[in-house]
PDB file of C-alpha atoms in Angstrom:
ATOM      1  CA  MET A 776       0.000   0.000   0.000  1.00  0.00           C
ATOM      2  CA  LYS A 777       2.756   2.450   0.961  1.00  0.00           C
ATOM      3  CA  HIS A 778       4.688   1.618  -2.208  1.00  0.00           C
ATOM      4  CA  SER A 779       1.603   2.228  -4.349  1.00  0.00           C
ATOM      5  CA  LEU A 780       0.927   5.521  -2.581  1.00  0.00           C
ATOM      6  CA  ARG A 781       4.482   6.711  -3.262  1.00  0.00           C
ATOM      7  CA  TRP A 782       4.065   5.988  -6.959  1.00  0.00           C
ATOM      8  CA  LEU A 783       0.679   7.710  -7.053  1.00  0.00           C
ATOM      9  CA  LEU A 784       2.248  10.818  -5.529  1.00  0.00           C
ATOM     10  CA  ARG A 785       4.998  10.767  -8.148  1.00  0.00           C
ATOM     11  CA  LEU A 786       2.359  10.742 -10.895  1.00  0.00           C
ATOM     12  CA  ILE A 787       0.790  14.024  -9.743  1.00  0.00           C
ATOM     13  CA  GLY A 788       3.152  16.070 -11.915  1.00  0.00           C
ATOM     14  CA  PRO A 789       2.784  14.004 -15.105  1.00  0.00           C
ATOM     15  CA  ALA A 790      -1.000  13.949 -14.614  1.00  0.00           C
ATOM     16  CA  LEU A 791      -1.028  17.751 -14.405  1.00  0.00           C
ATOM     17  CA  LEU A 792       1.000  18.018 -17.603  1.00  0.00           C
ATOM     18  CA  ILE A 793      -1.359  15.668 -19.454  1.00  0.00           C
ATOM     19  CA  PHE A 794      -4.303  17.775 -18.280  1.00  0.00           C
ATOM     20  CA  PHE A 795      -2.697  21.032 -19.427  1.00  0.00           C
ATOM     21  CA  LEU A 796      -1.754  19.572 -22.813  1.00  0.00           C
ATOM     22  CA  TRP A 797      -5.281  18.185 -23.259  1.00  0.00           C
ATOM     23  CA  ARG A 798      -6.741  21.656 -22.726  1.00  0.00           C
ATOM     24  CA  SER A 799      -4.199  23.472 -24.908  1.00  0.00           C
ATOM     25  CA  ASP A 800      -4.335  24.314 -28.612  1.00  0.00           C
ATOM     26  CA  PRO A 801      -1.710  22.164 -30.408  1.00  0.00           C
ATOM     27  CA  ALA A 802      -1.337  24.703 -33.244  1.00  0.00           C
ATOM     28  CA  ALA A 803      -0.712  27.558 -30.786  1.00  0.00           C
ATOM     29  CA  LEU A 804       1.776  25.414 -28.874  1.00  0.00           C
ATOM     30  CA  VAL A 805       3.709  24.580 -32.055  1.00  0.00           C
ATOM     31  CA  ALA A 806       3.674  28.243 -33.109  1.00  0.00           C
ATOM     32  CA  ALA A 807       5.109  29.296 -29.738  1.00  0.00           C
ATOM     33  CA  LEU A 808       7.890  26.719 -29.944  1.00  0.00           C
ATOM     34  CA  VAL A 809       8.734  27.605 -33.550  1.00  0.00           C
ATOM     35  CA  GLY A 810       8.920  31.296 -32.636  1.00  0.00           C
ATOM     36  CA  ILE A 811      11.630  30.822 -29.977  1.00  0.00           C
ATOM     37  CA  ASP A 812      14.678  33.094 -30.277  1.00  0.00           C
ATOM     38  CA  PRO A 813      17.550  30.554 -30.210  1.00  0.00           C
ATOM     39  CA  GLY A 814      20.237  33.029 -29.062  1.00  0.00           C
ATOM     40  CA  PRO A 815      19.200  33.420 -25.386  1.00  0.00           C
ATOM     41  CA  ALA A 816      18.321  29.717 -25.159  1.00  0.00           C
ATOM     42  CA  ILE A 817      21.754  28.638 -26.400  1.00  0.00           C
ATOM     43  CA  LEU A 818      23.471  31.090 -24.029  1.00  0.00           C
ATOM     44  CA  SER A 819      21.448  29.676 -21.122  1.00  0.00           C
ATOM     45  CA  LEU A 820      22.617  26.166 -21.920  1.00  0.00           C
ATOM     46  CA  ALA A 821      26.207  27.364 -22.403  1.00  0.00           C
ATOM     47  CA  LEU A 822      26.249  28.717 -18.827  1.00  0.00           C
ATOM     48  CA  MET A 823      25.898  25.239 -17.309  1.00  0.00           C
ATOM     49  CA  PRO A 824      29.644  24.978 -16.423  1.00  0.00           C
ATOM     50  CA  VAL A 825      29.423  28.184 -14.366  1.00  0.00           C
ATOM     51  CA  PHE A 826      26.479  26.764 -12.443  1.00  0.00           C
ATOM     52  CA  ILE A 827      28.284  23.474 -11.733  1.00  0.00           C
ATOM     53  CA  TRP A 828      31.597  25.058 -10.723  1.00  0.00           C
ATOM     54  CA  VAL A 829      29.943  27.377  -8.201  1.00  0.00           C
ATOM     55  CA  LYS A 830      28.023  24.435  -6.741  1.00  0.00           C
ATOM     56  CA  ALA A 831      31.178  22.316  -6.569  1.00  0.00           C
ATOM     57  CA  TRP A 832      33.058  25.132  -4.836  1.00  0.00           C
ATOM     58  CA  ARG A 833      30.379  25.409  -2.140  1.00  0.00           C
ATOM     59  CA  TRP A 834      30.356  21.630  -1.663  1.00  0.00           C
ATOM     60  CA  SER A 835      34.130  21.629  -1.171  1.00  0.00           C
ATOM     61  CA  ILE A 836      33.789  24.235   1.593  1.00  0.00           C
ATOM     62  CA  ILE A 837      31.215  22.092   3.392  1.00  0.00           C
ATOM     63  CA  VAL A 838      33.337  18.926   3.166  1.00  0.00           C
ATOM     64  CA  ARG A 839      36.383  20.789   4.450  1.00  0.00           C
ATOM     65  CA  GLU A 840      34.387  22.217   7.374  1.00  0.00           C
ATOM     66  CA  GLN A 841      33.456  18.656   8.291  1.00  0.00           C
ATOM     67  CA  GLY A 842      37.123  17.943   8.891  1.00  0.00           C
ATOM     68  CA  HIS A 843      37.782  16.026   5.664  1.00  0.00           C
ATOM     69  CA  THR A 844      39.924  16.794   2.642  1.00  0.00           C
ATOM     70  CA  PRO A 845      37.650  17.197  -0.390  1.00  0.00           C
ATOM     71  CA  PRO A 846      38.653  15.949  -3.842  1.00  0.00           C
ATOM     72  CA  SER A 847      39.923  18.475  -6.369  1.00  0.00           C
ATOM     73  CA  LEU A 848      37.469  21.025  -7.706  1.00  0.00           C
ATOM     74  CA  ASN A 849      37.585  19.289 -11.100  1.00  0.00           C
ATOM     75  CA  ASP A 850      36.619  16.004  -9.462  1.00  0.00           C
ATOM     76  CA  LEU A 851      33.850  17.601  -7.400  1.00  0.00           C
ATOM     77  CA  ALA A 852      32.441  19.334 -10.487  1.00  0.00           C
ATOM     78  CA  ALA A 853      32.284  15.969 -12.252  1.00  0.00           C
ATOM     79  CA  LEU A 854      30.567  14.378  -9.252  1.00  0.00           C
ATOM     80  CA  TYR A 855      28.107  17.260  -9.081  1.00  0.00           C
ATOM     81  CA  ALA A 856      27.213  16.704 -12.732  1.00  0.00           C
ATOM     82  CA  ILE A 857      26.604  13.017 -11.953  1.00  0.00           C
ATOM     83  CA  GLY A 858      24.368  14.072  -9.064  1.00  0.00           C
ATOM     84  CA  LEU A 859      22.346  16.286 -11.409  1.00  0.00           C
ATOM     85  CA  TYR A 860      21.855  13.292 -13.700  1.00  0.00           C
ATOM     86  CA  ALA A 861      20.817  10.934 -10.896  1.00  0.00           C
ATOM     87  CA  GLY A 862      18.637  13.571  -9.253  1.00  0.00           C
ATOM     88  CA  GLY A 863      16.955  14.466 -12.525  1.00  0.00           C
ATOM     89  CA  ILE A 864      15.643  10.953 -13.094  1.00  0.00           C
ATOM     90  CA  THR A 865      14.412  10.314  -9.538  1.00  0.00           C
ATOM     91  CA  PRO A 866      11.441  11.798  -7.641  1.00  0.00           C
ATOM     92  CA  GLY A 867      12.365  14.639  -5.309  1.00  0.00           C
ATOM     93  CA  GLN A 868      15.904  14.577  -6.761  1.00  0.00           C
ATOM     94  CA  SER A 869      16.725  11.807  -4.276  1.00  0.00           C
ATOM     95  CA  GLY A 870      19.275  10.229  -6.624  1.00  0.00           C
ATOM     96  CA  ASP A 871      21.546  13.206  -5.972  1.00  0.00           C
ATOM     97  CA  PHE A 872      22.723  11.454  -2.790  1.00  0.00           C
ATOM     98  CA  ILE A 873      24.683   8.981  -4.926  1.00  0.00           C
ATOM     99  CA  LYS A 874      27.474  11.570  -4.714  1.00  0.00           C
ATOM    100  CA  ALA A 875      28.167  10.374  -1.160  1.00  0.00           C
ATOM    101  CA  TRP A 876      29.246   6.962  -2.457  1.00  0.00           C
ATOM    102  CA  TYR A 877      31.590   8.653  -4.916  1.00  0.00           C
ATOM    103  CA  LEU A 878      32.995  10.710  -2.040  1.00  0.00           C
ATOM    104  CA  ARG A 879      33.532   7.536  -0.006  1.00  0.00           C
ATOM    105  CA  GLU A 880      35.749   6.181  -2.778  1.00  0.00           C
ATOM    106  CA  ARG A 881      37.755   9.386  -2.516  1.00  0.00           C
ATOM    107  CA  GLY A 882      38.454   9.183   1.191  1.00  0.00           C
ATOM    108  CA  VAL A 883      35.384  10.760   2.809  1.00  0.00           C
ATOM    109  CA  PRO A 884      33.329   8.324   4.957  1.00  0.00           C
ATOM    110  CA  LEU A 885      29.786   7.682   3.817  1.00  0.00           C
ATOM    111  CA  ALA A 886      27.901   9.350   6.686  1.00  0.00           C
ATOM    112  CA  PRO A 887      29.776  12.676   6.449  1.00  0.00           C
ATOM    113  CA  GLY A 888      29.379  12.488   2.679  1.00  0.00           C
ATOM    114  CA  LEU A 889      25.607  12.150   2.982  1.00  0.00           C
ATOM    115  CA  LEU A 890      25.582  14.957   5.523  1.00  0.00           C
ATOM    116  CA  SER A 891      27.555  17.226   3.188  1.00  0.00           C
ATOM    117  CA  ILE A 892      24.916  16.753   0.484  1.00  0.00           C
ATOM    118  CA  LEU A 893      22.133  17.472   2.960  1.00  0.00           C
ATOM    119  CA  LEU A 894      23.858  20.679   4.081  1.00  0.00           C
ATOM    120  CA  ASP A 895      24.464  21.639   0.462  1.00  0.00           C
ATOM    121  CA  ARG A 896      20.742  21.308  -0.182  1.00  0.00           C
ATOM    122  CA  LEU A 897      19.901  23.291   2.941  1.00  0.00           C
ATOM    123  CA  PHE A 898      21.899  26.248   1.679  1.00  0.00           C
ATOM    124  CA  ASP A 899      19.874  26.119  -1.532  1.00  0.00           C
ATOM    125  CA  PHE A 900      16.727  26.011   0.572  1.00  0.00           C
ATOM    126  CA  VAL A 901      17.828  29.252   2.262  1.00  0.00           C
ATOM    127  CA  ILE A 902      17.495  31.025  -1.089  1.00  0.00           C
ATOM    128  CA  TRP A 903      14.314  29.147  -1.925  1.00  0.00           C
ATOM    129  CA  ALA A 904      12.840  30.128   1.443  1.00  0.00           C
ATOM    130  CA  VAL A 905      13.346  33.808   0.652  1.00  0.00           C
ATOM    131  CA  MET A 906      11.834  33.276  -2.795  1.00  0.00           C
ATOM    132  CA  ALA A 907       8.910  31.410  -1.227  1.00  0.00           C
ATOM    133  CA  VAL A 908       8.090  34.495   0.832  1.00  0.00           C
ATOM    134  CA  LEU A 909       8.345  36.595  -2.332  1.00  0.00           C
ATOM    135  CA  SER A 910       5.918  34.189  -3.989  1.00  0.00           C
ATOM    136  CA  LEU A 911       3.279  35.193  -1.434  1.00  0.00           C
ATOM    137  CA  ALA A 912       3.236  38.707  -2.842  1.00  0.00           C
ATOM    138  CA  ALA A 913       3.276  37.444  -6.418  1.00  0.00           C
ATOM    139  CA  PHE A 914       0.851  34.516  -6.276  1.00  0.00           C
ATOM    140  CA  ILE A 915      -1.342  34.726  -3.186  1.00  0.00           C
ATOM    141  CA  ASP A 916      -4.310  35.978  -5.251  1.00  0.00           C
ATOM    142  CA  VAL A 917      -4.152  32.761  -7.310  1.00  0.00           C
ATOM    143  CA  PHE A 918      -5.435  30.775  -4.312  1.00  0.00           C
ATOM    144  CA  PRO A 919      -9.089  30.820  -3.163  1.00  0.00           C
ATOM    145  CA  ALA A 920      -9.694  33.451  -0.486  1.00  0.00           C
ATOM    146  CA  GLU A 921     -10.551  30.851   2.176  1.00  0.00           C
ATOM    147  CA  THR A 922      -7.204  29.053   1.735  1.00  0.00           C
ATOM    148  CA  ARG A 923      -4.884  32.071   1.642  1.00  0.00           C
ATOM    149  CA  GLY A 924      -4.346  32.157   5.386  1.00  0.00           C
ATOM    150  CA  VAL A 925      -3.214  28.536   5.415  1.00  0.00           C
ATOM    151  CA  VAL A 926      -0.933  29.113   2.409  1.00  0.00           C
ATOM    152  CA  GLN A 927       0.629  32.167   4.044  1.00  0.00           C
ATOM    153  CA  LEU A 928       1.170  30.331   7.315  1.00  0.00           C
ATOM    154  CA  ALA A 929       2.715  27.293   5.600  1.00  0.00           C
ATOM    155  CA  THR A 930       5.000  29.414   3.416  1.00  0.00           C
ATOM    156  CA  VAL A 931       6.252  31.649   6.221  1.00  0.00           C
ATOM    157  CA  GLY A 932       6.613  28.595   8.476  1.00  0.00           C
ATOM    158  CA  PHE A 933       8.710  26.821   5.845  1.00  0.00           C
ATOM    159  CA  ALA A 934      10.909  29.874   5.342  1.00  0.00           C
ATOM    160  CA  ALA A 935      11.389  30.396   9.081  1.00  0.00           C
ATOM    161  CA  ALA A 936      12.238  26.713   9.653  1.00  0.00           C
ATOM    162  CA  VAL A 937      14.890  26.728   6.929  1.00  0.00           C
ATOM    163  CA  LEU A 938      16.405  30.061   7.951  1.00  0.00           C
ATOM    164  CA  ILE A 939      16.651  28.897  11.567  1.00  0.00           C
ATOM    165  CA  ALA A 940      17.668  25.285  10.945  1.00  0.00           C
ATOM    166  CA  THR A 941      20.554  25.942   8.549  1.00  0.00           C
ATOM    167  CA  PRO A 942      22.712  28.162  10.792  1.00  0.00           C
ATOM    168  CA  GLY A 943      21.457  26.171  13.793  1.00  0.00           C
ATOM    169  CA  LEU A 944      22.943  22.977  12.358  1.00  0.00           C
ATOM    170  CA  MET A 945      26.186  24.693  11.436  1.00  0.00           C
ATOM    171  CA  ALA A 946      26.696  26.395  14.833  1.00  0.00           C
ATOM    172  CA  ARG A 947      28.058  24.053  17.493  1.00  0.00           C
ATOM    173  CA  ALA A 948      26.481  25.597  20.629  1.00  0.00           C
ATOM    174  CA  PRO A 949      22.781  25.600  19.592  1.00  0.00           C
ATOM    175  CA  ARG A 950      23.211  22.220  17.892  1.00  0.00           C
ATOM    176  CA  GLU A 951      24.690  20.621  20.997  1.00  0.00           C
ATOM    177  CA  TRP A 952      22.010  22.235  23.154  1.00  0.00           C
ATOM    178  CA  ALA A 953      19.176  20.893  20.970  1.00  0.00           C
ATOM    179  CA  LEU A 954      20.674  17.400  20.731  1.00  0.00           C
ATOM    180  CA  GLY A 955      21.388  17.410  24.462  1.00  0.00           C
ATOM    181  CA  LEU A 956      17.681  17.946  25.070  1.00  0.00           C
ATOM    182  CA  ALA A 957      16.480  15.488  22.422  1.00  0.00           C
ATOM    183  CA  ILE A 958      18.750  12.493  23.024  1.00  0.00           C
ATOM    184  CA  PRO A 959      17.678  11.658  26.617  1.00  0.00           C
ATOM    185  CA  LEU A 960      14.006  11.910  25.613  1.00  0.00           C
ATOM    186  CA  ALA A 961      14.288   9.819  22.434  1.00  0.00           C
ATOM    187  CA  PRO A 962      13.448   6.080  22.212  1.00  0.00           C
ATOM    188  CA  ALA A 963      16.449   3.775  22.422  1.00  0.00           C
ATOM    189  CA  ARG A 964      16.744   3.125  18.670  1.00  0.00           C
ATOM    190  CA  LEU A 965      16.382   6.792  17.783  1.00  0.00           C
ATOM    191  CA  ARG A 966      18.767   7.752  20.588  1.00  0.00           C
ATOM    192  CA  ALA A 967      21.565   5.727  18.985  1.00  0.00           C
ATOM    193  CA  ALA A 968      20.945   7.430  15.639  1.00  0.00           C
ATOM    194  CA  LEU A 969      21.020  10.868  17.254  1.00  0.00           C
ATOM    195  CA  GLU A 970      24.289  10.015  18.984  1.00  0.00           C
ATOM    196  CA  ARG A 971      25.810   9.057  15.643  1.00  0.00           C
ATOM    197  CA  LEU A 972      24.434  12.261  14.161  1.00  0.00           C
ATOM    198  CA  ARG A 973      26.056  14.276  16.952  1.00  0.00           C
ATOM    199  CA  ASP A 974      29.408  12.640  16.189  1.00  0.00           C
ATOM    200  CA  GLN A 975      29.099  13.394  12.488  1.00  0.00           C
ATOM    201  CA  PHE A 976      28.211  17.042  13.160  1.00  0.00           C
ATOM    202  CA  ALA A 977      30.963  17.468  15.770  1.00  0.00           C
ATOM    203  CA  PRO A 978      33.574  19.126  13.483  1.00  0.00           C
ATOM    204  CA  LEU A 979      31.079  21.716  12.221  1.00  0.00           C
ATOM    205  CA  SER A 980      31.302  25.156  13.771  1.00  0.00           C
ATOM    206  CA  LEU A 981      29.831  28.402  12.532  1.00  0.00           C
ATOM    207  CA  ARG A 982      33.053  30.284  11.769  1.00  0.00           C
ATOM    208  CA  PHE A 983      32.865  33.645  10.026  1.00  0.00           C
ATOM    209  CA  THR A 984      35.102  33.045   6.999  1.00  0.00           C
ATOM    210  CA  PRO A 985      33.603  29.675   5.899  1.00  0.00           C
ATOM    211  CA  LEU A 986      30.090  30.989   6.517  1.00  0.00           C
ATOM    212  CA  LEU A 987      30.817  34.062   4.402  1.00  0.00           C
ATOM    213  CA  LEU A 988      32.180  31.862   1.601  1.00  0.00           C
ATOM    214  CA  LEU A 989      29.134  29.600   1.830  1.00  0.00           C
ATOM    215  CA  LEU A 990      26.807  32.596   1.559  1.00  0.00           C
ATOM    216  CA  ILE A 991      28.774  34.015  -1.391  1.00  0.00           C
ATOM    217  CA  SER A 992      28.740  30.676  -3.199  1.00  0.00           C
ATOM    218  CA  THR A 993      25.028  30.234  -2.486  1.00  0.00           C
ATOM    219  CA  ILE A 994      24.231  33.671  -3.869  1.00  0.00           C
ATOM    220  CA  GLY A 995      26.439  32.885  -6.868  1.00  0.00           C
ATOM    221  CA  SER A 996      24.625  29.596  -7.421  1.00  0.00           C
ATOM    222  CA  ALA A 997      21.213  31.261  -7.200  1.00  0.00           C
ATOM    223  CA  THR A 998      22.331  34.058  -9.537  1.00  0.00           C
ATOM    224  CA  SER A 999      23.626  31.633 -12.164  1.00  0.00           C
ATOM    225  CA  THR A1000      20.357  29.695 -11.972  1.00  0.00           C
ATOM    226  CA  PHE A1001      18.255  32.841 -12.281  1.00  0.00           C
ATOM    227  CA  VAL A1002      20.259  34.180 -15.248  1.00  0.00           C
ATOM    228  CA  ARG A1003      19.812  30.885 -17.079  1.00  0.00           C
ATOM    229  CA  ILE A1004      16.077  30.903 -16.324  1.00  0.00           C
ATOM    230  CA  TYR A1005      15.664  34.555 -17.322  1.00  0.00           C
ATOM    231  CA  LEU A1006      17.369  33.910 -20.653  1.00  0.00           C
ATOM    232  CA  MET A1007      14.672  31.340 -21.386  1.00  0.00           C
ATOM    233  CA  TYR A1008      12.018  34.011 -20.745  1.00  0.00           C
ATOM    234  CA  LEU A1009      13.837  36.215 -23.251  1.00  0.00           C
ATOM    235  CA  ALA A1010      13.933  33.331 -25.734  1.00  0.00           C
ATOM    236  CA  LEU A1011      10.134  33.471 -25.724  1.00  0.00           C
ATOM    237  CA  ARG A1012      10.166  37.302 -25.761  1.00  0.00           C
ATOM    238  CA  LEU A1013       8.615  37.534 -22.285  1.00  0.00           C
ATOM    239  CA  GLY A1014      10.544  40.610 -21.206  1.00  0.00           C
ATOM    240  CA  ASP A1015       7.346  42.181 -19.864  1.00  0.00           C
ATOM    241  CA  ILE A1016       7.200  39.844 -16.848  1.00  0.00           C
ATOM    242  CA  PRO A1017       8.355  41.639 -13.643  1.00  0.00           C
ATOM    243  CA  LEU A1018      11.630  40.331 -12.252  1.00  0.00           C
ATOM    244  CA  LEU A1019      10.078  39.919  -8.793  1.00  0.00           C
ATOM    245  CA  GLU A1020       7.484  37.536 -10.185  1.00  0.00           C
ATOM    246  CA  ILE A1021      10.129  35.579 -12.095  1.00  0.00           C
ATOM    247  CA  LEU A1022      12.154  35.259  -8.887  1.00  0.00           C
ATOM    248  CA  ALA A1023       9.092  34.134  -6.960  1.00  0.00           C
ATOM    249  CA  ALA A1024       8.080  31.622  -9.614  1.00  0.00           C
ATOM    250  CA  THR A1025      11.636  30.241  -9.789  1.00  0.00           C
ATOM    251  CA  GLY A1026      11.705  29.699  -6.026  1.00  0.00           C
ATOM    252  CA  LEU A1027       8.259  28.134  -5.951  1.00  0.00           C
ATOM    253  CA  ILE A1028       9.169  25.770  -8.789  1.00  0.00           C
ATOM    254  CA  ALA A1029      12.421  24.807  -7.057  1.00  0.00           C
ATOM    255  CA  ILE A1030      10.539  23.915  -3.877  1.00  0.00           C
ATOM    256  CA  LEU A1031       7.909  21.889  -5.731  1.00  0.00           C
ATOM    257  CA  GLN A1032      10.569  20.060  -7.750  1.00  0.00           C
ATOM    258  CA  ALA A1033      12.192  18.950  -4.502  1.00  0.00           C
ATOM    259  CA  LEU A1034       8.980  17.175  -3.484  1.00  0.00           C
ATOM    260  CA  PRO A1035       8.432  13.546  -4.561  1.00  0.00           C
ATOM    261  CA  ILE A1036       5.386  14.440  -6.669  1.00  0.00           C
ATOM    262  CA  SER A1037       6.977  14.628 -10.104  1.00  0.00           C
ATOM    263  CA  PHE A1038       9.945  13.770 -12.299  1.00  0.00           C
ATOM    264  CA  ALA A1039      12.251  16.681 -13.224  1.00  0.00           C
ATOM    265  CA  GLY A1040       9.465  19.113 -12.245  1.00  0.00           C
ATOM    266  CA  VAL A1041       7.145  17.925 -15.014  1.00  0.00           C
ATOM    267  CA  GLY A1042       3.619  19.228 -14.455  1.00  0.00           C
ATOM    268  CA  VAL A1043       4.205  21.221 -11.262  1.00  0.00           C
ATOM    269  CA  ARG A1044       6.459  23.648 -13.152  1.00  0.00           C
ATOM    270  CA  ASP A1045       3.778  24.050 -15.817  1.00  0.00           C
ATOM    271  CA  ALA A1046       1.121  24.835 -13.199  1.00  0.00           C
ATOM    272  CA  VAL A1047       3.163  27.688 -11.696  1.00  0.00           C
ATOM    273  CA  LEU A1048       4.084  29.181 -15.071  1.00  0.00           C
ATOM    274  CA  ILE A1049       0.521  29.020 -16.415  1.00  0.00           C
ATOM    275  CA  ALA A1050      -0.794  30.787 -13.307  1.00  0.00           C
ATOM    276  CA  MET A1051       1.829  33.535 -13.570  1.00  0.00           C
ATOM    277  CA  LEU A1052       1.779  34.175 -17.311  1.00  0.00           C
ATOM    278  CA  GLN A1053      -2.002  34.175 -17.611  1.00  0.00           C
ATOM    279  CA  ARG A1054      -2.055  37.103 -15.183  1.00  0.00           C
ATOM    280  CA  HIS A1055      -0.098  39.059 -17.798  1.00  0.00           C
ATOM    281  CA  GLY A1056      -2.296  38.076 -20.712  1.00  0.00           C
ATOM    282  CA  HIS A1057      -0.171  35.229 -22.080  1.00  0.00           C
ATOM    283  CA  ALA A1058      -1.835  32.029 -23.209  1.00  0.00           C
ATOM    284  CA  ALA A1059      -1.278  28.705 -21.505  1.00  0.00           C
ATOM    285  CA  GLU A1060       0.541  27.531 -24.622  1.00  0.00           C
ATOM    286  CA  ILE A1061       3.245  30.170 -24.019  1.00  0.00           C
ATOM    287  CA  ALA A1062       3.653  28.908 -20.446  1.00  0.00           C
ATOM    288  CA  LEU A1063       3.906  25.315 -21.667  1.00  0.00           C
ATOM    289  CA  SER A1064       6.551  26.363 -24.194  1.00  0.00           C
ATOM    290  CA  LEU A1065       8.508  28.149 -21.455  1.00  0.00           C
ATOM    291  CA  SER A1066       8.246  25.049 -19.285  1.00  0.00           C
ATOM    292  CA  ALA A1067       9.613  23.015 -22.198  1.00  0.00           C
ATOM    293  CA  LEU A1068      12.658  25.317 -22.288  1.00  0.00           C
ATOM    294  CA  PHE A1069      13.162  24.802 -18.550  1.00  0.00           C
ATOM    295  CA  LEU A1070      12.863  21.079 -19.135  1.00  0.00           C
ATOM    296  CA  LEU A1071      15.557  21.454 -21.785  1.00  0.00           C
ATOM    297  CA  ILE A1072      17.922  22.674 -19.043  1.00  0.00           C
ATOM    298  CA  ASN A1073      17.068  19.609 -16.964  1.00  0.00           C
ATOM    299  CA  ILE A1074      17.598  17.340 -19.958  1.00  0.00           C
ATOM    300  CA  GLN A1075      20.985  18.981 -20.544  1.00  0.00           C
ATOM    301  CA  HIS A1076      21.916  18.286 -16.903  1.00  0.00           C
ATOM    302  CA  ILE A1077      20.788  14.667 -17.210  1.00  0.00           C
ATOM    303  CA  LEU A1078      22.539  14.056 -20.537  1.00  0.00           C
ATOM    304  CA  ILE A1079      25.857  15.638 -19.561  1.00  0.00           C
ATOM    305  CA  GLY A1080      25.729  14.051 -16.118  1.00  0.00           C
ATOM    306  CA  PHE A1081      25.142  10.652 -17.727  1.00  0.00           C
ATOM    307  CA  LEU A1082      28.105  11.116 -20.040  1.00  0.00           C
ATOM    308  CA  VAL A1083      30.288  12.158 -17.096  1.00  0.00           C
ATOM    309  CA  SER A1084      29.124   9.090 -15.150  1.00  0.00           C
ATOM    310  CA  LEU A1085      30.540   6.923 -17.955  1.00  0.00           C
ATOM    311  CA  ARG A1086      33.894   8.609 -17.419  1.00  0.00           C
ATOM    312  CA  TYR A1087      33.615   8.259 -13.617  1.00  0.00           C
ATOM    313  CA  PRO A1088      32.026   4.839 -12.989  1.00  0.00           C
ATOM    314  CA  LEU A1089      31.133   4.103  -9.385  1.00  0.00           C
ATOM    315  CA  GLY A1090      33.534   1.530  -7.982  1.00  0.00           C
ATOM    316  CA  GLU A1091      36.551   2.779  -9.896  1.00  0.00           C
ATOM    317  CA  ALA A1092      38.011   5.554  -7.753  1.00  0.00           C
ATOM    318  CA  PRO A1093      41.243   7.237  -8.894  1.00  0.00           C
ATOM    319  CA  SER A1094      44.283   5.229  -7.805  1.00  0.00           C
ATOM    320  CA  ASP A1095      45.968   8.282  -6.258  1.00  0.00           C
ATOM    321  CA  VAL A1096      43.178   8.974  -3.752  1.00  0.00           C
ATOM    322  CA  THR A1097      44.474   9.559  -0.237  1.00  0.00           C
ATOM    323  CA  LYS A1098      42.189   8.171   2.435  1.00  0.00           C
ATOM    324  CA  THR A1099      41.386  10.886   4.934  1.00  0.00           C
ATOM    325  CA  GLY A1100      38.374   9.645   6.809  1.00  0.00           C
ATOM    326  CA  GLY A1101      40.012   7.026   9.004  1.00  0.00           C
ATOM    327  CA  GLY A1102      37.882   4.259   7.531  1.00  0.00           C
ATOM    328  CA  ASP A1103      34.215   4.053   6.742  1.00  0.00           C
ATOM    329  CA  VAL A1104      32.549   2.505   9.769  1.00  0.00           C
ATOM    330  CA  GLU A1105      29.126   3.294   8.371  1.00  0.00           C
ATOM    331  CA  GLY A1106      29.533   0.902   5.453  1.00  0.00           C
TER     332      GLY A1106
END
């Protein structure tokens, strides 16, 4: 039953896309796609290396702050591309965690590797949390009046949780205080897991210089993503859309794509774009065409990540790797 429910949830996005396509005009959709300006679209795709290198740089900072020596930036960029491929073909981008097994082969124990990916995602969520609050101003009128209070509460609650949890996990004092309260109260099985978690977090401390670098790299990552997205708007000659609404829509889409209700954002991305563009007088077919351009970015990530994975097969770590983790007791 639980397995069936998980698959039903994953089909929400594709079902939405089928519904939108069923209600659209095929001729208008083809006309919108044919009328794309290729210049901005090609430039957006060409900026993928910038996006990956900034992400890899931030990941290296996190691994180093955990007390481990990260692989070279070239190696991390390759692993990040593989994570984009694995995440793009799995619900909620869960396949991205395969990077931890690649890290293990390069000297970083599995548990810290998994934790580094979680922290990397949390820093993305910091930006998404801010964008989620922006989305309230941009999209709250889309929801029925009786549900707006709940939507506002959930959105602000999500943003507050992320903005508190991320520095709270990085800072030793509040983390130790929270775990010190939770561990004695937890059931025996959960208590052991929390103790292991405390050990894995132990090297992390909220120091000014690494935190500043993490914030800079996160802003750089978000900026590279937004520029690539905005270029796709320009490819469809949608320069009349306010930047604030584009930012809000980008954040809302990123949050929905992280949920296990779709594959590569299919369907949920279309729903957000249709709601936004129709407010500015653009047909649903334009929104579906824009979503197809966003999907093209995801397909690029998947294709290049797949090709990189052939060059970096799991189980064949470089022979010159220096083990730094003292052994992988987690398996």
